[in-house]
């Protein structure tokens, strides 16, 4: 059966390029000052709420508030070409792989423009063809606490929809996609604009909305982490549901309905 429209498939794969460009270049930018603050603070002596750092003893640590976790070999301290590096995120996570704040910003702006243009076109088209209302907006009975709790238990037990139900988004999917489309991505774009010196000069209200530049930077980072969590869960569910069928449907638009229990495949 036909499952995904061409606009949905195109936007999905453009998002893959844009989001990974943004995440990897964002880690390069974060490496320039691997600390996060709230409010108007942001100088080195100020106390951050999150910090990734290396000790003089050659150990790497991630500190979030009072919690401190050793991350030697992954964050803060890692090896590259036989040499010990002491930046927050390792080279294989960043774009470019070598540390360059200027290059990282260029990639970040490229990913941001791609995400913004593709996302705006997709949103307008989805509103026009009623994709949002027809496929993503949950019905009242679907968001009833009892129904949502049952959906959570089914997913926890890996009881995924089968037959005709597998062709439709379930309530948890709808809420997740709506959260990404109308909360996480807009917050990332807005905080990113607020941190831009040019936009800050003309639209200073954006930083006021978030309580200052450092708060906007923190919210930007948290939104990015939520997006990463969504991607991880999304990939896990694709593998569980059947990667060949799921990926094919996002390339060709054609989807094979999983048979109901007791039916012959």
PDB file of N, CA, C and O in Angstrom, residues 134-194:
ATOM      1  N   UNK A 134      -5.242  15.240   9.364  1.00  0.00           N
ATOM      2  CA  UNK A 134      -5.723  13.894   9.058  1.00  0.00           C
ATOM      3  C   UNK A 134      -4.867  12.811   9.728  1.00  0.00           C
ATOM      4  O   UNK A 134      -5.387  11.813  10.222  1.00  0.00           O
ATOM      5  N   UNK A 135      -3.542  13.015   9.725  1.00  0.00           N
ATOM      6  CA  UNK A 135      -2.647  11.939  10.153  1.00  0.00           C
ATOM      7  C   UNK A 135      -1.951  12.174  11.490  1.00  0.00           C
ATOM      8  O   UNK A 135      -1.579  11.202  12.164  1.00  0.00           O
ATOM      9  N   UNK A 136      -1.713  13.434  11.870  1.00  0.00           N
ATOM     10  CA  UNK A 136      -0.915  13.705  13.064  1.00  0.00           C
ATOM     11  C   UNK A 136      -1.714  14.160  14.275  1.00  0.00           C
ATOM     12  O   UNK A 136      -1.318  13.886  15.410  1.00  0.00           O
ATOM     13  N   UNK A 137      -2.813  14.857  14.047  1.00  0.00           N
ATOM     14  CA  UNK A 137      -3.580  15.364  15.176  1.00  0.00           C
ATOM     15  C   UNK A 137      -4.356  14.222  15.829  1.00  0.00           C
ATOM     16  O   UNK A 137      -5.209  13.602  15.191  1.00  0.00           O
ATOM     17  N   UNK A 138      -4.067  13.920  17.106  1.00  0.00           N
ATOM     18  CA  UNK A 138      -4.767  12.800  17.751  1.00  0.00           C
ATOM     19  C   UNK A 138      -6.226  13.126  18.023  1.00  0.00           C
ATOM     20  O   UNK A 138      -6.586  14.264  18.318  1.00  0.00           O
ATOM     21  N   UNK A 139      -7.059  12.105  17.933  1.00  0.00           N
ATOM     22  CA  UNK A 139      -8.465  12.264  18.287  1.00  0.00           C
ATOM     23  C   UNK A 139      -8.619  12.292  19.808  1.00  0.00           C
ATOM     24  O   UNK A 139      -7.731  11.843  20.524  1.00  0.00           O
ATOM     25  N   UNK A 140      -9.763  12.800  20.261  1.00  0.00           N
ATOM     26  CA  UNK A 140      -9.957  12.979  21.693  1.00  0.00           C
ATOM     27  C   UNK A 140      -9.841  11.659  22.447  1.00  0.00           C
ATOM     28  O   UNK A 140      -9.234  11.596  23.518  1.00  0.00           O
ATOM     29  N   UNK A 141     -10.401  10.597  21.896  1.00  0.00           N
ATOM     30  CA  UNK A 141     -10.342   9.318  22.607  1.00  0.00           C
ATOM     31  C   UNK A 141      -8.931   8.742  22.646  1.00  0.00           C
ATOM     32  O   UNK A 141      -8.588   7.967  23.538  1.00  0.00           O
ATOM     33  N   UNK A 142      -8.075   9.149  21.679  1.00  0.00           N
ATOM     34  CA  UNK A 142      -6.710   8.625  21.637  1.00  0.00           C
ATOM     35  C   UNK A 142      -5.834   9.212  22.745  1.00  0.00           C
ATOM     36  O   UNK A 142      -4.836   8.593  23.134  1.00  0.00           O
ATOM     37  N   UNK A 143      -6.158  10.425  23.196  1.00  0.00           N
ATOM     38  CA  UNK A 143      -5.327  11.041  24.226  1.00  0.00           C
ATOM     39  C   UNK A 143      -5.953  10.921  25.612  1.00  0.00           C
ATOM     40  O   UNK A 143      -5.496  11.556  26.560  1.00  0.00           O
ATOM     41  N   UNK A 144      -6.990  10.120  25.722  1.00  0.00           N
ATOM     42  CA  UNK A 144      -7.541   9.822  27.045  1.00  0.00           C
ATOM     43  C   UNK A 144      -6.471   9.079  27.851  1.00  0.00           C
ATOM     44  O   UNK A 144      -5.756   8.233  27.301  1.00  0.00           O
ATOM     45  N   UNK A 145      -6.300   9.404  29.133  1.00  0.00           N
ATOM     46  CA  UNK A 145      -5.237   8.773  29.947  1.00  0.00           C
ATOM     47  C   UNK A 145      -5.228   7.250  29.864  1.00  0.00           C
ATOM     48  O   UNK A 145      -4.164   6.635  29.765  1.00  0.00           O
ATOM     49  N   UNK A 146      -6.414   6.655  29.887  1.00  0.00           N
ATOM     50  CA  UNK A 146      -6.484   5.195  29.843  1.00  0.00           C
ATOM     51  C   UNK A 146      -5.948   4.654  28.516  1.00  0.00           C
ATOM     52  O   UNK A 146      -5.223   3.655  28.489  1.00  0.00           O
ATOM     53  N   UNK A 147      -6.301   5.329  27.422  1.00  0.00           N
ATOM     54  CA  UNK A 147      -5.848   4.892  26.101  1.00  0.00           C
ATOM     55  C   UNK A 147      -4.335   5.073  25.974  1.00  0.00           C
ATOM     56  O   UNK A 147      -3.627   4.190  25.470  1.00  0.00           O
ATOM     57  N   UNK A 148      -3.820   6.225  26.419  1.00  0.00           N
ATOM     58  CA  UNK A 148      -2.378   6.480  26.328  1.00  0.00           C
ATOM     59  C   UNK A 148      -1.586   5.484  27.167  1.00  0.00           C
ATOM     60  O   UNK A 148      -0.544   4.987  26.741  1.00  0.00           O
ATOM     61  N   UNK A 149      -2.081   5.182  28.368  1.00  0.00           N
ATOM     62  CA  UNK A 149      -1.385   4.237  29.237  1.00  0.00           C
ATOM     63  C   UNK A 149      -1.337   2.850  28.603  1.00  0.00           C
ATOM     64  O   UNK A 149      -0.328   2.151  28.698  1.00  0.00           O
ATOM     65  N   UNK A 150      -2.421   2.464  27.952  1.00  0.00           N
ATOM     66  CA  UNK A 150      -2.435   1.175  27.261  1.00  0.00           C
ATOM     67  C   UNK A 150      -1.433   1.156  26.124  1.00  0.00           C
ATOM     68  O   UNK A 150      -0.739   0.156  25.897  1.00  0.00           O
ATOM     69  N   UNK A 151      -1.319   2.281  25.416  1.00  0.00           N
ATOM     70  CA  UNK A 151      -0.361   2.382  24.318  1.00  0.00           C
ATOM     71  C   UNK A 151       1.066   2.300  24.845  1.00  0.00           C
ATOM     72  O   UNK A 151       1.934   1.663  24.227  1.00  0.00           O
ATOM     73  N   UNK A 152       1.330   2.924  25.979  1.00  0.00           N
ATOM     74  CA  UNK A 152       2.655   2.854  26.594  1.00  0.00           C
ATOM     75  C   UNK A 152       2.976   1.408  26.970  1.00  0.00           C
ATOM     76  O   UNK A 152       4.084   0.910  26.714  1.00  0.00           O
ATOM     77  N   UNK A 153       2.025   0.702  27.576  1.00  0.00           N
ATOM     78  CA  UNK A 153       2.259  -0.688  27.973  1.00  0.00           C
ATOM     79  C   UNK A 153       2.482  -1.577  26.749  1.00  0.00           C
ATOM     80  O   UNK A 153       3.341  -2.476  26.782  1.00  0.00           O
ATOM     81  N   UNK A 154       1.730  -1.337  25.673  1.00  0.00           N
ATOM     82  CA  UNK A 154       1.912  -2.135  24.458  1.00  0.00           C
ATOM     83  C   UNK A 154       3.302  -1.934  23.871  1.00  0.00           C
ATOM     84  O   UNK A 154       3.942  -2.894  23.418  1.00  0.00           O
ATOM     85  N   UNK A 155       3.780  -0.688  23.862  1.00  0.00           N
ATOM     86  CA  UNK A 155       5.119  -0.430  23.333  1.00  0.00           C
ATOM     87  C   UNK A 155       6.189  -1.056  24.238  1.00  0.00           C
ATOM     88  O   UNK A 155       7.191  -1.583  23.733  1.00  0.00           O
ATOM     89  N   UNK A 156       5.983  -0.973  25.543  1.00  0.00           N
ATOM     90  CA  UNK A 156       6.960  -1.543  26.475  1.00  0.00           C
ATOM     91  C   UNK A 156       7.064  -3.052  26.300  1.00  0.00           C
ATOM     92  O   UNK A 156       8.136  -3.641  26.479  1.00  0.00           O
ATOM     93  N   UNK A 157       5.949  -3.679  25.919  1.00  0.00           N
ATOM     94  CA  UNK A 157       5.936  -5.122  25.688  1.00  0.00           C
ATOM     95  C   UNK A 157       6.208  -5.486  24.239  1.00  0.00           C
ATOM     96  O   UNK A 157       6.119  -6.648  23.851  1.00  0.00           O
ATOM     97  N   UNK A 158       6.537  -4.469  23.434  1.00  0.00           N
ATOM     98  CA  UNK A 158       6.824  -4.647  22.002  1.00  0.00           C
ATOM     99  C   UNK A 158       5.631  -5.224  21.250  1.00  0.00           C
ATOM    100  O   UNK A 158       5.797  -5.976  20.278  1.00  0.00           O
ATOM    101  N   UNK A 159       4.437  -4.879  21.688  1.00  0.00           N
ATOM    102  CA  UNK A 159       3.221  -5.282  20.983  1.00  0.00           C
ATOM    103  C   UNK A 159       2.840  -4.172  20.006  1.00  0.00           C
ATOM    104  O   UNK A 159       2.031  -3.303  20.313  1.00  0.00           O
ATOM    105  N   UNK A 160       3.453  -4.185  18.861  1.00  0.00           N
ATOM    106  CA  UNK A 160       3.234  -3.131  17.883  1.00  0.00           C
ATOM    107  C   UNK A 160       1.976  -3.409  17.062  1.00  0.00           C
ATOM    108  O   UNK A 160       1.572  -4.562  16.896  1.00  0.00           O
ATOM    109  N   UNK A 161       1.342  -2.348  16.529  1.00  0.00           N
ATOM    110  CA  UNK A 161       0.119  -2.541  15.721  1.00  0.00           C
ATOM    111  C   UNK A 161       0.391  -3.410  14.505  1.00  0.00           C
ATOM    112  O   UNK A 161       1.485  -3.382  13.923  1.00  0.00           O
ATOM    113  N   UNK A 162      -0.603  -4.178  14.101  1.00  0.00           N
ATOM    114  CA  UNK A 162      -0.486  -5.049  12.943  1.00  0.00           C
ATOM    115  C   UNK A 162      -1.689  -4.828  12.042  1.00  0.00           C
ATOM    116  O   UNK A 162      -2.685  -4.214  12.421  1.00  0.00           O
ATOM    117  N   UNK A 163      -1.595  -5.362  10.830  1.00  0.00           N
ATOM    118  CA  UNK A 163      -2.689  -5.187   9.883  1.00  0.00           C
ATOM    119  C   UNK A 163      -2.886  -3.724   9.512  1.00  0.00           C
ATOM    120  O   UNK A 163      -1.927  -2.964   9.394  1.00  0.00           O
ATOM    121  N   UNK A 164      -4.143  -3.315   9.316  1.00  0.00           N
ATOM    122  CA  UNK A 164      -4.455  -1.946   8.905  1.00  0.00           C
ATOM    123  C   UNK A 164      -3.981  -0.914   9.919  1.00  0.00           C
ATOM    124  O   UNK A 164      -3.617   0.208   9.561  1.00  0.00           O
ATOM    125  N   UNK A 165      -3.979  -1.279  11.202  1.00  0.00           N
ATOM    126  CA  UNK A 165      -3.574  -0.340  12.247  1.00  0.00           C
ATOM    127  C   UNK A 165      -2.111   0.074  12.106  1.00  0.00           C
ATOM    128  O   UNK A 165      -1.720   1.174  12.506  1.00  0.00           O
ATOM    129  N   UNK A 166      -1.283  -0.794  11.505  1.00  0.00           N
ATOM    130  CA  UNK A 166       0.134  -0.488  11.350  1.00  0.00           C
ATOM    131  C   UNK A 166       0.383   0.619  10.329  1.00  0.00           C
ATOM    132  O   UNK A 166       1.458   1.224  10.317  1.00  0.00           O
ATOM    133  N   UNK A 167      -0.584   0.884   9.479  1.00  0.00           N
ATOM    134  CA  UNK A 167      -0.427   1.917   8.459  1.00  0.00           C
ATOM    135  C   UNK A 167      -0.708   3.310   8.997  1.00  0.00           C
ATOM    136  O   UNK A 167      -0.422   4.311   8.338  1.00  0.00           O
ATOM    137  N   UNK A 168      -1.272   3.384  10.216  1.00  0.00           N
ATOM    138  CA  UNK A 168      -1.614   4.681  10.817  1.00  0.00           C
ATOM    139  C   UNK A 168      -0.671   4.978  11.978  1.00  0.00           C
ATOM    140  O   UNK A 168      -0.129   4.070  12.606  1.00  0.00           O
ATOM    141  N   UNK A 169      -0.480   6.257  12.250  1.00  0.00           N
ATOM    142  CA  UNK A 169       0.304   6.641  13.412  1.00  0.00           C
ATOM    143  C   UNK A 169      -0.484   6.341  14.682  1.00  0.00           C
ATOM    144  O   UNK A 169      -1.662   6.648  14.769  1.00  0.00           O
ATOM    145  N   UNK A 170       0.178   5.738  15.665  1.00  0.00           N
ATOM    146  CA  UNK A 170      -0.476   5.508  16.942  1.00  0.00           C
ATOM    147  C   UNK A 170      -0.395   6.777  17.789  1.00  0.00           C
ATOM    148  O   UNK A 170       0.348   7.714  17.451  1.00  0.00           O
ATOM    149  N   UNK A 171      -1.140   6.862  18.894  1.00  0.00           N
ATOM    150  CA  UNK A 171      -1.174   8.095  19.686  1.00  0.00           C
ATOM    151  C   UNK A 171       0.194   8.585  20.157  1.00  0.00           C
ATOM    152  O   UNK A 171       0.476   9.791  20.128  1.00  0.00           O
ATOM    153  N   UNK A 172       1.062   7.669  20.580  1.00  0.00           N
ATOM    154  CA  UNK A 172       2.383   8.078  21.041  1.00  0.00           C
ATOM    155  C   UNK A 172       3.192   8.669  19.892  1.00  0.00           C
ATOM    156  O   UNK A 172       3.930   9.651  20.074  1.00  0.00           O
ATOM    157  N   UNK A 173       3.091   8.081  18.706  1.00  0.00           N
ATOM    158  CA  UNK A 173       3.772   8.632  17.540  1.00  0.00           C
ATOM    159  C   UNK A 173       3.262  10.028  17.217  1.00  0.00           C
ATOM    160  O   UNK A 173       4.048  10.946  16.952  1.00  0.00           O
ATOM    161  N   UNK A 174       1.968  10.193  17.241  1.00  0.00           N
ATOM    162  CA  UNK A 174       1.377  11.492  16.932  1.00  0.00           C
ATOM    163  C   UNK A 174       1.867  12.560  17.905  1.00  0.00           C
ATOM    164  O   UNK A 174       2.266  13.662  17.484  1.00  0.00           O
ATOM    165  N   UNK A 175       1.837  12.245  19.183  1.00  0.00           N
ATOM    166  CA  UNK A 175       2.278  13.218  20.181  1.00  0.00           C
ATOM    167  C   UNK A 175       3.765  13.521  20.032  1.00  0.00           C
ATOM    168  O   UNK A 175       4.196  14.670  20.196  1.00  0.00           O
ATOM    169  N   UNK A 176       4.562  12.490  19.716  1.00  0.00           N
ATOM    170  CA  UNK A 176       5.997  12.696  19.546  1.00  0.00           C
ATOM    171  C   UNK A 176       6.282  13.577  18.337  1.00  0.00           C
ATOM    172  O   UNK A 176       7.069  14.529  18.413  1.00  0.00           O
ATOM    173  N   UNK A 177       5.640  13.284  17.204  1.00  0.00           N
ATOM    174  CA  UNK A 177       5.869  14.070  15.999  1.00  0.00           C
ATOM    175  C   UNK A 177       5.380  15.501  16.162  1.00  0.00           C
ATOM    176  O   UNK A 177       6.034  16.457  15.715  1.00  0.00           O
ATOM    177  N   UNK A 178       4.230  15.683  16.799  1.00  0.00           N
ATOM    178  CA  UNK A 178       3.719  17.030  17.025  1.00  0.00           C
ATOM    179  C   UNK A 178       4.647  17.814  17.961  1.00  0.00           C
ATOM    180  O   UNK A 178       4.851  19.019  17.763  1.00  0.00           O
ATOM    181  N   UNK A 179       5.203  17.134  18.961  1.00  0.00           N
ATOM    182  CA  UNK A 179       6.129  17.794  19.882  1.00  0.00           C
ATOM    183  C   UNK A 179       7.387  18.260  19.159  1.00  0.00           C
ATOM    184  O   UNK A 179       7.890  19.363  19.400  1.00  0.00           O
ATOM    185  N   UNK A 180       7.893  17.421  18.251  1.00  0.00           N
ATOM    186  CA  UNK A 180       9.082  17.795  17.491  1.00  0.00           C
ATOM    187  C   UNK A 180       8.765  18.951  16.537  1.00  0.00           C
ATOM    188  O   UNK A 180       9.504  19.940  16.456  1.00  0.00           O
ATOM    189  N   UNK A 181       7.638  18.833  15.816  1.00  0.00           N
ATOM    190  CA  UNK A 181       7.288  19.828  14.804  1.00  0.00           C
ATOM    191  C   UNK A 181       6.934  21.191  15.387  1.00  0.00           C
ATOM    192  O   UNK A 181       7.339  22.225  14.845  1.00  0.00           O
ATOM    193  N   UNK A 182       6.199  21.183  16.497  1.00  0.00           N
ATOM    194  CA  UNK A 182       5.639  22.434  16.986  1.00  0.00           C
ATOM    195  C   UNK A 182       6.212  22.909  18.322  1.00  0.00           C
ATOM    196  O   UNK A 182       5.813  23.976  18.796  1.00  0.00           O
ATOM    197  N   UNK A 183       7.140  22.134  18.898  1.00  0.00           N
ATOM    198  CA  UNK A 183       7.761  22.581  20.150  1.00  0.00           C
ATOM    199  C   UNK A 183       9.286  22.574  20.034  1.00  0.00           C
ATOM    200  O   UNK A 183       9.921  23.634  20.115  1.00  0.00           O
ATOM    201  N   UNK A 184       9.875  21.390  19.837  1.00  0.00           N
ATOM    202  CA  UNK A 184      11.335  21.277  19.882  1.00  0.00           C
ATOM    203  C   UNK A 184      12.004  22.064  18.763  1.00  0.00           C
ATOM    204  O   UNK A 184      12.903  22.886  19.016  1.00  0.00           O
ATOM    205  N   UNK A 185      11.590  21.837  17.516  1.00  0.00           N
ATOM    206  CA  UNK A 185      12.230  22.548  16.403  1.00  0.00           C
ATOM    207  C   UNK A 185      12.008  24.063  16.469  1.00  0.00           C
ATOM    208  O   UNK A 185      12.960  24.827  16.287  1.00  0.00           O
ATOM    209  N   UNK A 186      10.790  24.547  16.729  1.00  0.00           N
ATOM    210  CA  UNK A 186      10.616  26.003  16.863  1.00  0.00           C
ATOM    211  C   UNK A 186      11.463  26.602  17.986  1.00  0.00           C
ATOM    212  O   UNK A 186      12.014  27.698  17.832  1.00  0.00           O
ATOM    213  N   UNK A 187      11.590  25.895  19.122  1.00  0.00           N
ATOM    214  CA  UNK A 187      12.408  26.402  20.225  1.00  0.00           C
ATOM    215  C   UNK A 187      13.877  26.456  19.816  1.00  0.00           C
ATOM    216  O   UNK A 187      14.588  27.433  20.112  1.00  0.00           O
ATOM    217  N   UNK A 188      14.352  25.437  19.096  1.00  0.00           N
ATOM    218  CA  UNK A 188      15.739  25.443  18.629  1.00  0.00           C
ATOM    219  C   UNK A 188      15.985  26.600  17.672  1.00  0.00           C
ATOM    220  O   UNK A 188      17.005  27.291  17.760  1.00  0.00           O
ATOM    221  N   UNK A 189      15.048  26.825  16.747  1.00  0.00           N
ATOM    222  CA  UNK A 189      15.207  27.914  15.781  1.00  0.00           C
ATOM    223  C   UNK A 189      15.175  29.264  16.492  1.00  0.00           C
ATOM    224  O   UNK A 189      16.013  30.150  16.235  1.00  0.00           O
ATOM    225  N   UNK A 190      14.238  29.434  17.419  1.00  0.00           N
ATOM    226  CA  UNK A 190      14.080  30.719  18.100  1.00  0.00           C
ATOM    227  C   UNK A 190      15.294  31.040  18.975  1.00  0.00           C
ATOM    228  O   UNK A 190      15.803  32.170  18.956  1.00  0.00           O
ATOM    229  N   UNK A 191      15.761  30.070  19.744  1.00  0.00           N
ATOM    230  CA  UNK A 191      16.940  30.318  20.579  1.00  0.00           C
ATOM    231  C   UNK A 191      18.190  30.517  19.726  1.00  0.00           C
ATOM    232  O   UNK A 191      19.056  31.326  20.073  1.00  0.00           O
ATOM    233  N   UNK A 192      18.281  29.795  18.599  1.00  0.00           N
ATOM    234  CA  UNK A 192      19.410  29.996  17.701  1.00  0.00           C
ATOM    235  C   UNK A 192      19.428  31.398  17.122  1.00  0.00           C
ATOM    236  O   UNK A 192      20.479  32.047  17.045  1.00  0.00           O
ATOM    237  N   UNK A 193      18.254  31.890  16.725  1.00  0.00           N
ATOM    238  CA  UNK A 193      18.161  33.262  16.223  1.00  0.00           C
ATOM    239  C   UNK A 193      18.526  34.264  17.313  1.00  0.00           C
ATOM    240  O   UNK A 193      19.204  35.267  17.064  1.00  0.00           O
ATOM    241  N   UNK A 194      18.071  33.987  18.534  1.00  0.00           N
ATOM    242  CA  UNK A 194      18.350  34.903  19.630  1.00  0.00           C
ATOM    243  C   UNK A 194      19.830  35.032  19.930  1.00  0.00           C
ATOM    244  O   UNK A 194      20.291  36.101  20.352  1.00  0.00           O
TER     245      UNK A 194
END
